[in-house]
Coordinates of C-alpha atoms and ligand atoms in Angstrom, one line a residue:
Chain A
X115 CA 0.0 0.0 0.0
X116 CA 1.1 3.4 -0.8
X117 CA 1.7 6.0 2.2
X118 CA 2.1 9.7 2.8
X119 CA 5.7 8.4 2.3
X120 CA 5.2 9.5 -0.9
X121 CA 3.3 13.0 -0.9
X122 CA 4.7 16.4 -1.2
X123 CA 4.8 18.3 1.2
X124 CA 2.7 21.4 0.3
X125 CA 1.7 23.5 3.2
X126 CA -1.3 25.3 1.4
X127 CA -2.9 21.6 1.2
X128 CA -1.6 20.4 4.6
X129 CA -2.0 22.8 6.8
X130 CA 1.2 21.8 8.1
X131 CA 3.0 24.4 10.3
X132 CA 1.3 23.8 13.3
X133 CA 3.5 20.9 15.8
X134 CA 2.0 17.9 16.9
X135 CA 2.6 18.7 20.6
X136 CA 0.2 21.8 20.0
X137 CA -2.6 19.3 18.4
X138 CA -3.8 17.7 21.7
X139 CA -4.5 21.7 23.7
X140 CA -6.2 23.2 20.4
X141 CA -9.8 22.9 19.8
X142 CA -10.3 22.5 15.9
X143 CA -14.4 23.0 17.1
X144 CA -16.0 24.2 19.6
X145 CA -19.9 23.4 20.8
X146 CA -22.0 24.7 22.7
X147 CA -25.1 23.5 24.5
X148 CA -25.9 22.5 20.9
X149 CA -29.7 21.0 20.6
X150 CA -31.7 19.8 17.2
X151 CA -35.0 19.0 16.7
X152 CA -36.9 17.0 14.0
X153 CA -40.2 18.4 13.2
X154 CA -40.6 19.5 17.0
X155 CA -39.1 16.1 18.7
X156 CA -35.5 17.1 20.2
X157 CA -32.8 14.6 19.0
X158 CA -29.5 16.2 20.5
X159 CA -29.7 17.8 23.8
X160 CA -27.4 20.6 25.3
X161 CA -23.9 18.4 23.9
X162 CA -21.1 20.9 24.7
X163 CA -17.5 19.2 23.7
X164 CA -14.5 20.4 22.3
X165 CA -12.8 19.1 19.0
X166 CA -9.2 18.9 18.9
X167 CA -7.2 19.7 15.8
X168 CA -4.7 17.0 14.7
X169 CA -6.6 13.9 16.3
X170 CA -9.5 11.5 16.5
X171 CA -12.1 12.0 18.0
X172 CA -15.1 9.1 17.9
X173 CA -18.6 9.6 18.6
X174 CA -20.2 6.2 20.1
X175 CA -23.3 5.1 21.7
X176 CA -26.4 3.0 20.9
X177 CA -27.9 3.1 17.6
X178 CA -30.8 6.3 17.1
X179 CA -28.6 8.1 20.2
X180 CA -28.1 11.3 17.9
X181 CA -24.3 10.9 16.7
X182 CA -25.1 11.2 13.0
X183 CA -27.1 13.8 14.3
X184 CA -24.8 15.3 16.6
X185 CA -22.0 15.0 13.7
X186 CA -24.1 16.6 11.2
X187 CA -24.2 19.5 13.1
X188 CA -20.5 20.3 12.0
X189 CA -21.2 21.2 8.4
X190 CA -24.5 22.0 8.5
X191 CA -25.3 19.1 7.0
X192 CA -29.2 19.4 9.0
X193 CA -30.1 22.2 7.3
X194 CA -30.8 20.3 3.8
X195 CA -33.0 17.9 6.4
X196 CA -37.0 19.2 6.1
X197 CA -38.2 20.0 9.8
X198 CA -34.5 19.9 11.6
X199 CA -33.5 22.8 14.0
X200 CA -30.4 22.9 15.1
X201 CA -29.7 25.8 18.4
X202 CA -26.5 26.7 20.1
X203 CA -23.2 27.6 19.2
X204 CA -19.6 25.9 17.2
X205 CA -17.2 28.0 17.0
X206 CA -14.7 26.9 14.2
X207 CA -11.6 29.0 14.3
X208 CA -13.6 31.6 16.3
X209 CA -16.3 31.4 13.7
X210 CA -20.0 30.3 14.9
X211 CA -20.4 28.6 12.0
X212 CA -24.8 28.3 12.8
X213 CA -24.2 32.4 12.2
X214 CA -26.4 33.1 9.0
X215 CA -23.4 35.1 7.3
X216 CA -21.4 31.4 7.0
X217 CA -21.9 30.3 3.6
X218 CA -22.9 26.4 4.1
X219 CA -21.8 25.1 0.7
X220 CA -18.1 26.7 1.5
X221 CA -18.2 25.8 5.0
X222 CA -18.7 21.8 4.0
X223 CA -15.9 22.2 1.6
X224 CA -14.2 22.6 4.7
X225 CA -15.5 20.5 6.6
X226 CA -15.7 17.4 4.1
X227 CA -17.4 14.3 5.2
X228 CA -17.9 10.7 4.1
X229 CA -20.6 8.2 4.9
X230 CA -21.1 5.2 5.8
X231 CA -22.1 3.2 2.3
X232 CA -19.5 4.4 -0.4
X233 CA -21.4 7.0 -2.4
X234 CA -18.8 7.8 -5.6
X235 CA -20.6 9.8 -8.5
X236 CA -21.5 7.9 -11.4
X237 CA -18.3 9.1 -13.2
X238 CA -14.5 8.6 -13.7
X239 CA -12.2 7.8 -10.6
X240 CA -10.6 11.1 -12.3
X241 CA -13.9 13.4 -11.8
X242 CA -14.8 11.9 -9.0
X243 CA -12.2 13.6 -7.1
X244 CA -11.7 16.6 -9.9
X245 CA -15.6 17.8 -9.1
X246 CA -15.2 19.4 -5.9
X247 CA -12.1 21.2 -7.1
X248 CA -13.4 22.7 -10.2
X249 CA -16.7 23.5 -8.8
X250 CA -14.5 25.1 -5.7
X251 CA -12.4 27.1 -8.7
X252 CA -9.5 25.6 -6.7
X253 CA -7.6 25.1 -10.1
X254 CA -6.3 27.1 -13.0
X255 CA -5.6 24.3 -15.4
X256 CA -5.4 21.2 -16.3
X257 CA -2.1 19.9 -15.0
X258 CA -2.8 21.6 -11.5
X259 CA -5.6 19.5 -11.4
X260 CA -3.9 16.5 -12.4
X261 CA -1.6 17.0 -9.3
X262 CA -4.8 17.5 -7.0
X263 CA -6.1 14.6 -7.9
X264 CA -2.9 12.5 -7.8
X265 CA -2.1 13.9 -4.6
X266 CA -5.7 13.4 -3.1
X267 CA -5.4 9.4 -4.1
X268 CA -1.9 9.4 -2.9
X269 CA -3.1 10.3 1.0
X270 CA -6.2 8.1 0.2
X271 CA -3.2 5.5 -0.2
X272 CA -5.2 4.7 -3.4
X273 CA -3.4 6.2 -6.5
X274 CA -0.9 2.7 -6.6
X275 CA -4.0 0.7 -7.1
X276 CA -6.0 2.9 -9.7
X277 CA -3.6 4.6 -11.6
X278 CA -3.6 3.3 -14.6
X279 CA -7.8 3.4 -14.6
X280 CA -8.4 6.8 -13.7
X281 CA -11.2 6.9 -16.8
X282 CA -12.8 3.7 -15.3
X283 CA -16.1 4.7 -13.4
X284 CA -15.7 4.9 -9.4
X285 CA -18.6 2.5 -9.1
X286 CA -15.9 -0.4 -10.7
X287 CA -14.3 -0.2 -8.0
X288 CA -14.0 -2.8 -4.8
X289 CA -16.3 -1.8 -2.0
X290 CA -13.0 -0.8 0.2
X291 CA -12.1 1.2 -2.7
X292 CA -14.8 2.9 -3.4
X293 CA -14.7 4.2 0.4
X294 CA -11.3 5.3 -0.3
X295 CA -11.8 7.2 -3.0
X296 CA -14.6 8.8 -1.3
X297 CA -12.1 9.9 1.3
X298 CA -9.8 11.5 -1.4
X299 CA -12.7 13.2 -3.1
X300 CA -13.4 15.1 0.6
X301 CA -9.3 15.6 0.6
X302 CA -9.3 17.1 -2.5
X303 CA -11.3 20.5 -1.3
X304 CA -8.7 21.2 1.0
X305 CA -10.8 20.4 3.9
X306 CA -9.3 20.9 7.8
X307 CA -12.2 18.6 9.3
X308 CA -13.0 16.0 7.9
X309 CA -16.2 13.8 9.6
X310 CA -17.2 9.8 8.9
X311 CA -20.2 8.6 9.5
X312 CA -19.7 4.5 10.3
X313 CA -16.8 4.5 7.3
X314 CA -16.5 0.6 7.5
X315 CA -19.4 -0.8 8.6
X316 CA -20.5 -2.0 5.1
X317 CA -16.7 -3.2 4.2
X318 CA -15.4 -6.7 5.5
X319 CA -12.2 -6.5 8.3
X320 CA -9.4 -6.3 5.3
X321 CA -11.1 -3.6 4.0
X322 CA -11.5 -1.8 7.3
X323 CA -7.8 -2.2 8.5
X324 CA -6.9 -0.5 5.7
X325 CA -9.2 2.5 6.2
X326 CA -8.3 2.4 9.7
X327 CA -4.6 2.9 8.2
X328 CA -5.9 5.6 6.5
X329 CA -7.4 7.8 9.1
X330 CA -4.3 6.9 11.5
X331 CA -2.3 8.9 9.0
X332 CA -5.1 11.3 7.8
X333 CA -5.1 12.5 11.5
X334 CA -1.8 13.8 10.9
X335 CA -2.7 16.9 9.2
X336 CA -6.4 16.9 9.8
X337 CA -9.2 16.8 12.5
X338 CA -11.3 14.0 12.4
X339 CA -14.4 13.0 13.9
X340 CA -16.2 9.3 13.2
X341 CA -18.8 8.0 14.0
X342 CA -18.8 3.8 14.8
X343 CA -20.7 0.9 16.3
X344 CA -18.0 -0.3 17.0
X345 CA -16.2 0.4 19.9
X346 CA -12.8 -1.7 19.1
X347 CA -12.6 0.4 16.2
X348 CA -13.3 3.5 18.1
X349 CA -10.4 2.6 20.7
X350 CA -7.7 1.8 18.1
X351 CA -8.4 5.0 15.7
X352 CA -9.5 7.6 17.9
X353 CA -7.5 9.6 20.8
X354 CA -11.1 11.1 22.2
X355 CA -14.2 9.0 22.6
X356 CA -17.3 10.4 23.5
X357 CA -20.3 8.4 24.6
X358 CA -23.9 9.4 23.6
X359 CA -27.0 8.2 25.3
X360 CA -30.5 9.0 24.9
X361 CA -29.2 12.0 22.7
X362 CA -27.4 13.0 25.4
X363 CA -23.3 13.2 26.0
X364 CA -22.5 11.0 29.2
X365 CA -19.1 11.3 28.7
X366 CA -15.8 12.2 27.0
X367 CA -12.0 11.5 27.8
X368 CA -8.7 10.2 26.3
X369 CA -9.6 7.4 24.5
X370 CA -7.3 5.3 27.0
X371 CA -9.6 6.7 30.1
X372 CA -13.0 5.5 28.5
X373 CA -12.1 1.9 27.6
X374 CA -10.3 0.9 30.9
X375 CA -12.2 3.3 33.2
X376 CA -14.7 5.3 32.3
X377 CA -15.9 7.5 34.9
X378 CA -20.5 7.2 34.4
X379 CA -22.3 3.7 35.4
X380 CA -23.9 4.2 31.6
X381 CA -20.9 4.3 29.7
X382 CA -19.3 1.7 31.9
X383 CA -22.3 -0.8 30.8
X384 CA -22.3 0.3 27.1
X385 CA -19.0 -0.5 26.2
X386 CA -18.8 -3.8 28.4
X387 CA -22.1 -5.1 26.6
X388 CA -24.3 -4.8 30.1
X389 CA -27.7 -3.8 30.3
X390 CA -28.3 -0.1 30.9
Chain B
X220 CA -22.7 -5.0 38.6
X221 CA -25.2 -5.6 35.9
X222 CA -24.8 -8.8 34.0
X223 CA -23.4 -9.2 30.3
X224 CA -26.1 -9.2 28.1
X225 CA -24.3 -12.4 26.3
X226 CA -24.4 -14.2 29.7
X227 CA -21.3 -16.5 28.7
X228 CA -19.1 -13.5 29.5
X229 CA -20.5 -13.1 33.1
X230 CA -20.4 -16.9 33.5
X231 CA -16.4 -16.6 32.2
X232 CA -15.4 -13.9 34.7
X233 CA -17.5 -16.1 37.5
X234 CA -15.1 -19.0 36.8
X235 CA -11.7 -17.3 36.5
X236 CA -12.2 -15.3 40.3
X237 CA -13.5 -18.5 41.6
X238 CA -10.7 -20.8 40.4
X239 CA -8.5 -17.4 42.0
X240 CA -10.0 -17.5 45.2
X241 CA -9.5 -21.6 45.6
X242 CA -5.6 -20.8 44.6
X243 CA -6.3 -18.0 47.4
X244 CA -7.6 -21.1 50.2
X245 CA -5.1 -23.2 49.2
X246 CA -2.0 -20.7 49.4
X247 CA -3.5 -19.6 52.5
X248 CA -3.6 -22.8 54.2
X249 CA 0.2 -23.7 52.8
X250 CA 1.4 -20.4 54.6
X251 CA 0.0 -21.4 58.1
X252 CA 0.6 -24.8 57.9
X253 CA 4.3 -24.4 56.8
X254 CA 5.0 -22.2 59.3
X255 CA 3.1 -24.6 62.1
X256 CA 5.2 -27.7 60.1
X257 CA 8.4 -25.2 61.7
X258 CA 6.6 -24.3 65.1
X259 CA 5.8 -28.1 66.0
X260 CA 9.1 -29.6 64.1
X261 CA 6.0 -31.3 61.7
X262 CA 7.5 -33.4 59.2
X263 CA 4.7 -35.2 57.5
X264 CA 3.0 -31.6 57.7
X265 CA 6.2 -30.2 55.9
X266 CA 5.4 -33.0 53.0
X267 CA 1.7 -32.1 53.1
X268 CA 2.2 -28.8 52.1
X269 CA 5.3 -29.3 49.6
X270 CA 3.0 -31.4 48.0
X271 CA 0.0 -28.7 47.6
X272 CA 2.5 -26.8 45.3
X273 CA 1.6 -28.5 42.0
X274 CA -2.2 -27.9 42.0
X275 CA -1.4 -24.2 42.7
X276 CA 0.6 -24.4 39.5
X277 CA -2.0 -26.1 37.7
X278 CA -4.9 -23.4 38.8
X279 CA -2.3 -20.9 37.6
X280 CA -1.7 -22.2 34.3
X281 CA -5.6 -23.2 34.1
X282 CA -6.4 -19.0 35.2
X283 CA -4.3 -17.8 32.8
X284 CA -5.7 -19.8 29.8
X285 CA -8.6 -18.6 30.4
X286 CA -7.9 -15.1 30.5
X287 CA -5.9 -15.4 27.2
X288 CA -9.1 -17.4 25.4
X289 CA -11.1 -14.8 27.2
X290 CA -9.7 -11.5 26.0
X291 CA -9.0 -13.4 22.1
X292 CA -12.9 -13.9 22.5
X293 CA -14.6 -11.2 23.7
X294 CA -12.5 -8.7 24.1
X295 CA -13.0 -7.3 27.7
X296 CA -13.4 -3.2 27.7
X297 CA -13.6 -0.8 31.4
X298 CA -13.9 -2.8 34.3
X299 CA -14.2 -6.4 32.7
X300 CA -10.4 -5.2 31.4
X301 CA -9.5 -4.4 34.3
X302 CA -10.6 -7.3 36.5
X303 CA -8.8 -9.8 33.7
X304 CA -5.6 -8.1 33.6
X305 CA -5.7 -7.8 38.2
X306 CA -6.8 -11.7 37.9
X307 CA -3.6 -12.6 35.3
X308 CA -1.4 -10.7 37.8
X309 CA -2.9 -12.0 41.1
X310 CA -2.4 -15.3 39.9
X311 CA 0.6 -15.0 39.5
X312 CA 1.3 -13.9 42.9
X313 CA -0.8 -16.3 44.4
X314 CA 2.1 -19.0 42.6
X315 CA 4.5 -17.3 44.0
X316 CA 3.5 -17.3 47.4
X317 CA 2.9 -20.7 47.0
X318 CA 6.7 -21.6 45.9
X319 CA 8.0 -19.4 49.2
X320 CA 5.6 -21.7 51.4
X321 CA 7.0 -24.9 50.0
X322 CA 10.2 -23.6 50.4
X323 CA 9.4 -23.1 54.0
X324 CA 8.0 -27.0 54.1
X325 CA 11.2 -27.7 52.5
X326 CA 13.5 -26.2 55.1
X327 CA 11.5 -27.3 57.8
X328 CA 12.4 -31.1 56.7
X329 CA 16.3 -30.2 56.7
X330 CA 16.0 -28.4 59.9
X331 CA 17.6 -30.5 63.1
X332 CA 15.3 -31.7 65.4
X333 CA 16.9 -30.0 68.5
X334 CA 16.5 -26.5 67.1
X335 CA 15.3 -25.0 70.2
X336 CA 11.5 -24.2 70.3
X337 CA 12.2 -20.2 71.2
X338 CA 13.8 -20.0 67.6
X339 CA 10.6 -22.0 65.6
X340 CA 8.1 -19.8 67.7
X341 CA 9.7 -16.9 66.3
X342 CA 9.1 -17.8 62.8
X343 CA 5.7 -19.0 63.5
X344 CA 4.5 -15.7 64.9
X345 CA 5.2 -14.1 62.0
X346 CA 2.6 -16.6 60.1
X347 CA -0.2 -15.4 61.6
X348 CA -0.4 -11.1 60.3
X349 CA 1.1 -12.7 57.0
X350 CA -1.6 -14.9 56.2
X351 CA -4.2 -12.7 57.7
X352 CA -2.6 -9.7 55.1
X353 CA -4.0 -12.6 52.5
X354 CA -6.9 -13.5 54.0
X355 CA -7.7 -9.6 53.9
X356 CA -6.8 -9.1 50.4
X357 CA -8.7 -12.2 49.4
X358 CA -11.5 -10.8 51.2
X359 CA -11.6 -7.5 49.3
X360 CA -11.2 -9.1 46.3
X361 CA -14.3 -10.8 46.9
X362 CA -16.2 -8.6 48.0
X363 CA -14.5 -6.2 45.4
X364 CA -13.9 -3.7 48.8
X365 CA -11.1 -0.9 47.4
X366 CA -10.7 0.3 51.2
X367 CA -9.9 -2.9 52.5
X368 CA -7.4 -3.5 49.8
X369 CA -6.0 -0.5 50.8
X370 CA -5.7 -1.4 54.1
X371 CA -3.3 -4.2 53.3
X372 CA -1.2 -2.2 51.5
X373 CA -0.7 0.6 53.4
X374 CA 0.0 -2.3 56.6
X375 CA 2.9 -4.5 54.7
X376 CA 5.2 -1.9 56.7
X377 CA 3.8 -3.9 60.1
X378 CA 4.9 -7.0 58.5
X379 CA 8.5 -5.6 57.5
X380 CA 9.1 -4.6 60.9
X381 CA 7.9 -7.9 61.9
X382 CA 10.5 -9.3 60.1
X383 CA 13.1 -6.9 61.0
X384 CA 13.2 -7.7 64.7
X385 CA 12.8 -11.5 64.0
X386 CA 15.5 -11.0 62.1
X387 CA 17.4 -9.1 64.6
X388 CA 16.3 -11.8 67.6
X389 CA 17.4 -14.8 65.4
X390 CA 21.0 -12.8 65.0
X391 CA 20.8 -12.9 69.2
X392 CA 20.4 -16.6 69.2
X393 CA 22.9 -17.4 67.0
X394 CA 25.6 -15.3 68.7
X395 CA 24.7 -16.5 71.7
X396 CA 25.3 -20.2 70.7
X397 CA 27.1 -20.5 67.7
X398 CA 25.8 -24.2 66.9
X399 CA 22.6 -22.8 66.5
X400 CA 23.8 -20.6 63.3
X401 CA 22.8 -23.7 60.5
X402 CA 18.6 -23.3 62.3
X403 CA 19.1 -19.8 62.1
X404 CA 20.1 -19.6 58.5
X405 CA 17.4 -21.4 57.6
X406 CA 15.3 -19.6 60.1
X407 CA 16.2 -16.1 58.3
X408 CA 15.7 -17.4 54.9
X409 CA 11.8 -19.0 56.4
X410 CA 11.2 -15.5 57.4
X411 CA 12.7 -13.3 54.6
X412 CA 10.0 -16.0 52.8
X413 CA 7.1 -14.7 54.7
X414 CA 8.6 -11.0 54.5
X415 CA 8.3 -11.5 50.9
X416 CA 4.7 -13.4 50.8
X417 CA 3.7 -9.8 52.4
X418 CA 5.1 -7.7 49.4
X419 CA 3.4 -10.4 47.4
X420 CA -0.2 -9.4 49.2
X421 CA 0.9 -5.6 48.4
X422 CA 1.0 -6.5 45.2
X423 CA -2.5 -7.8 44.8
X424 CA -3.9 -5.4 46.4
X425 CA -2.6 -2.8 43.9
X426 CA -4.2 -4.7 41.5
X427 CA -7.0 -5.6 43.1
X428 CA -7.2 -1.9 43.8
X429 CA -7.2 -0.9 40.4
X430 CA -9.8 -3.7 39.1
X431 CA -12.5 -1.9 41.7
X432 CA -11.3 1.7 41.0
X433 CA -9.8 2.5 38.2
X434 CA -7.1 4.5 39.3
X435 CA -3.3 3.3 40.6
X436 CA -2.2 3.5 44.4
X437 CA 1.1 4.9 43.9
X438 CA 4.1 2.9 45.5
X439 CA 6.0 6.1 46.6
X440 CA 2.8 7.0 49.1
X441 CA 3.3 3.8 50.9
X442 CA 4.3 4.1 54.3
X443 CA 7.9 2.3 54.8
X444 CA 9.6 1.1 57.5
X445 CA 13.5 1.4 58.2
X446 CA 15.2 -1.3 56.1
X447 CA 17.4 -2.9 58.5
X448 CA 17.1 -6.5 57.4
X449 CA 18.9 -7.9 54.2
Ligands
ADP596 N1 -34.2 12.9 9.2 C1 -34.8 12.6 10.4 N2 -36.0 12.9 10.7 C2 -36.6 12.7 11.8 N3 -36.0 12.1 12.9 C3 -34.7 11.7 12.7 C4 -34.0 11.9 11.5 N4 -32.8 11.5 11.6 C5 -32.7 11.0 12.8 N5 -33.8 11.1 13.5 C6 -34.1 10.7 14.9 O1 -33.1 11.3 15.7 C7 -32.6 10.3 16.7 C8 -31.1 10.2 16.5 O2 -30.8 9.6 15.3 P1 -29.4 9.4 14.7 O3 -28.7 10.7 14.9 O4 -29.5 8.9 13.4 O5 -28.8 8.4 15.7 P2 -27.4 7.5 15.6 O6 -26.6 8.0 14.5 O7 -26.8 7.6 16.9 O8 -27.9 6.1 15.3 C9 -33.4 9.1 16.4 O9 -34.5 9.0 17.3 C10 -33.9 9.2 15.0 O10 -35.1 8.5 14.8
MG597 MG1 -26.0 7.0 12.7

C-alpha cells in the first residue's frame, strides 16, 4: 500500500505548520449547549465538547442516540433535512459557524465528510475527485488538477492501485475502494475537518484495517471526527471517545480513560455489553 | 454489577475469580501450615504442604488460559479489562507465594530436630499477620472492597518490621550459641519468605485496587519502615 511516504509536502494543502505537541491543547471546534429538533421532537440535547485539531475524536453510543445527528451539526449538513433545528453555538476558528453570514456550501468544503455506504458519483475515478475542485475554482488548469487529484489518491493510499484506470467509473471499484476514494474526493477540497459517519461498517475486516490505516495517517494533518458501532474500532483509531445516550453526551476522555475506566455507570455498561 | 447481556461473558469472569479464590484457600492454608510444620518440628506436615505446590501451579496455568481465550474472544473493555488483567497478575502472585511456602516446608524437613523451640516460635508468629494480610486481600477481592485493599497495602510496613526484629532476635540466638547458626540460616531465609509473601499481598492489592477503582495506588505514598534486614 502506498503512504504519505510518498506526498509532497505542500503547506497550502496540509496545513502543516502547526506541531504535533500543539494538536492535543487546540480545539479545531467548539460546541456549545448544541440541541436539534426534527419536526418539533429534540434529538441532540445541550452536547457541549470540544474538538481537537490534529486527532480522532469518535462519537459512540447505541444506535438512534443522535451521533449522525450530533455530527451533522459540523457542516450544517441538517439544514438540507426538512423540519431539523439545530440551536446553540460551534465556534470553528472563532467562527460560529450556525451564524447566517457562513456560507454552508463553503463551509462543507471545509469541513468534508464521508458516509457510511461508499457513495462515488456515477463518473470517472478522475472526476470523482476533480468535481469538488473545479466547482470550488480551486484550479487554474489542467495539469494543477492533475496534481490535486494525484495527490488526493496518494493520501487516500489509493493512487498505486488505480492509476492506470483513472477513466474507469468509481462504481468499478472494490467496496473498500470505493470508500477510499470517497475519502480523497473530501481531501481534495482542501478540507481541515473531515467527519465519517460508520466508514467501515458496510466493508469486511481487510477492507476496514486498511481504512483504519488511513485515518491513523489522515489525523496527521487533519481533524477528524467518526462516528462507529464499534467500539474496538473506536479505541484503536480515535484519541477522544465520546459516549452518547438517549441523545445526550454522558461522557468524554482520552480514549485510554474511556475503555479501561470510564468515569459514568452508563458508559461503563455500554461498552462492556451490560444492560443499561 | 449488571450482567453481560451475552451471559457467557459473566459466566467466564465467574469462573476465572472462583478458580483465583481456591488458589487463594489453598496458598493460604500452605502459609499457616508451613509455618506450624516449623513451630511443632512437623514433618509429614512439611510433605503435606510441599506437595499442595503442583495444584497451585495447575490453577495458575488453568487461570491464565482462560484469561488469554477470554480476551481473544470477547475482548473485555472498562472494568471487565480491568478485573482480567488484576486476575492474570494475582495469579501469579498467588504461585509465587505458594513456591515461598514450599520452600518453607522444604526447610522445615532439613532443619535438626533440636533446634530450640524459642527459635521455631519466632518464625511461626510471623505466620499469623502474614496470612491474615492474604486473608484480607482475598476478602476485598471478593467482596471487590477498594478500602480494604488498601488497608493491606498501606499495613505491609507492620509485617517488615515484623521481620526486621525476628531478624534481629534470630541474629541474638545465634551469637549467643554459635551451633545454632545452621537453624538460624534457615530460620532467616523462612522468614525473609514470609517477609516476601507480604510484598506479594501488596501487590495484589494494587491490583485488586485498580480492578474496583480504576485508578493506581502509587508505590511512593506507601508508608515504609526502616530497612534494617537484608
Ligand atoms: N431525518 C430525520 N427525521 C426525523 N428524525 C430523525 C431523522 N434522523 C434521525 N432522526 C431521529 O433522531 C434520533 C437520533 O438519530 P441518529 O442521529 O441517526 O442516531 P445514531 O446516528 O446515533 O444512530 C433518532 O431518534 C432518530 O429516529
Ligand atoms: Mg447514525
Amino acid at each position: 500500500m502506498d503512504t504519505t511516504a510518498q506526498t509532497d509536502h505542500d503547506p497550502a494543502l496540509t496545513g502543516e505548520g502547526a506541531d504535533q505537541a500543539q494538536a492535543l491543547v487546540y480545539p479545531r471546534i467548539n460546541c456549545q449547549d448544541v440541541n436539534v429538533f426534527y419536526s418539533g421532537k429534540q434529538a441532540v440535547f445541550d452536547v457541549s465538547l470540544p474538538v481537537f485539531d490534529r486527532s480522532v475524536t469518535a462519537l459512540i453510543g447505541p444506535s438512534g442516540c443522535g451521533k449522525s445527528t450530533f455530527l451533522r451539526c459540523l457542516n450544517r449538513m441538517n439544514d438540507t433535512i426538512d423540519g431539523a433545528k439545530v440551536t446553540g453555538d460551534i465556534f470553528m476558528d472563532g467562527e460560529n459557524i450556525n451564524s447566517p453570514d457562513v456560507d454552508p456550501v463553503l463551509l462543507r468544503s471545509r469541513v468534508g465528510m464521508v458516509f457510511q455506504k461508499p457513495n462515488p458519483f456515477p463518473k470517472s475515478i478522475y472526476d470523482n475527485i476533480a468535481y469538488g475542485p473545479r466547482i470550488h475554482g480551486l484550479v487554474d488548469d489542467r495539469q494543477e488538477l492533475d496534481a490535486i487529484v494525484e495527490k488526493s489518491l496518494r493520501r487516500a493510499g489509493l493512487w498505486q492501485e488505480v492509476k492506470d484506470r483513472l477513466t474507469q467509473p468509481g462504481t468499478s471499484l472494490s467496496g473498500g475502494q470505493q470508500q477510499r476514494l470517497c475519502i480523497a474526493r473530501a481531501i481534495a477540497v482542501r478540507p481541515e475537518v473531515i467527519l465519517m459517519d460508520e466508514p467501515c461498517s458496510s466493508l469486511d475486516p481487510i477492507a476496514t484495517a486498511r481504512i483504519e490505516e488511513l485515518i491513523d495517517e489522515l489525523r496527521k494533518r487533519y481533524c477528524i471526527v467518526i462516528v462507529t458501532h464499534s467500539m474496538q474500532q473506536a479505541a484503536r483509531v480515535s484519541q477522544r471517545t465520546a459516549f452518547f445516550h438517549l441523545g445526550h453526551l454522558v461522557e468524554m476522555g482520552d480514549t485510554d480513560q474511556i475503555f479501561t475506566s470510564p468515569r459514568e455507570r452508563r458508559t461503563e455498561d455500554y461498552i462492556t455489553g451490560r444492560f443499561g | 454489577m449488571a450482567d453481560h447481556i451475552v451471559s457467557a461473558f459473566t459466566d467466564e469472569l465467574d469462573k476465572i475469580a472462583a478458580d483465583l479464590m481456591r488458589m487463594g484457600g489453598i496458598v493460604e492454608t500452605m502459609i499457616l501450615d508451613s509455618c506450624q510444620a516449623v513451630d511443632r518440628n512437623d514433618k509429614e506436615l512439611a510433605k503435606d504442604v510441599i506437595s499442595r505446590d503442583p495444584s497451585v501451579d495447575r490453577l495458575e496455568e488453568e487461570v491464565e488460559r482462560q484469561i488469554v481465550s477470554l480476551i481473544a474472544r470477547r475482548q473485555p473493555m472498562a472494568h471487565d479489562l480491568r478485573s482480567v488483567f488484576a486476575a492474570l497478575k494475582t495469579a501469579g502472585e498467588l504461585e509465587r507465594i505458594g513456591d515461598l511456602s514450599k520452600n518453607i516446608g522444604k526447610r522445615t524437613l532439613m532443619l535438626d530436630d533440636a533446634v530450640p523451640s524459642m527459635m521455631r516460635h519466632g518464625v511461626a508468629r510471623m505466620a499469623r499477620p502474614v496470612s491474615l494480610q492474604l486473608h484480607s486481600v482475598l476478602d476485598a477481592y471478593a467482596t471487590s472492597n477498594a478500602e480494604t485493599a488498601k488497608m493491606v497495602w498501606e499495613s505491609d510496613d507492620d509485617i517488615d518490621q515484623h521481620y526486621n526484629s525476628l531478624f534481629r532476635e534470630m541474629i541474638t540466638y545465634m551469637i549467643e550459641d554459635p551451633r545454632t547458626i545452621g537453624a538460624g540460616a534457615h530460620m532467616l531465609f523462612m522468614a525473609k519468605n514470609l517477609e516476601r509473601i507480604g510484598d506479594h499481598c501488596t501487590n495484589i492489592a494494587e491490583f485488586i485496587y485498580f480492578q474496583i477503582t480504576g485508578e493506581y495506588l502509587m508505590p511512593h505514598e506507601r508508608p515504609k519502615a526502616p530497612n534494617t534486614g537484608v
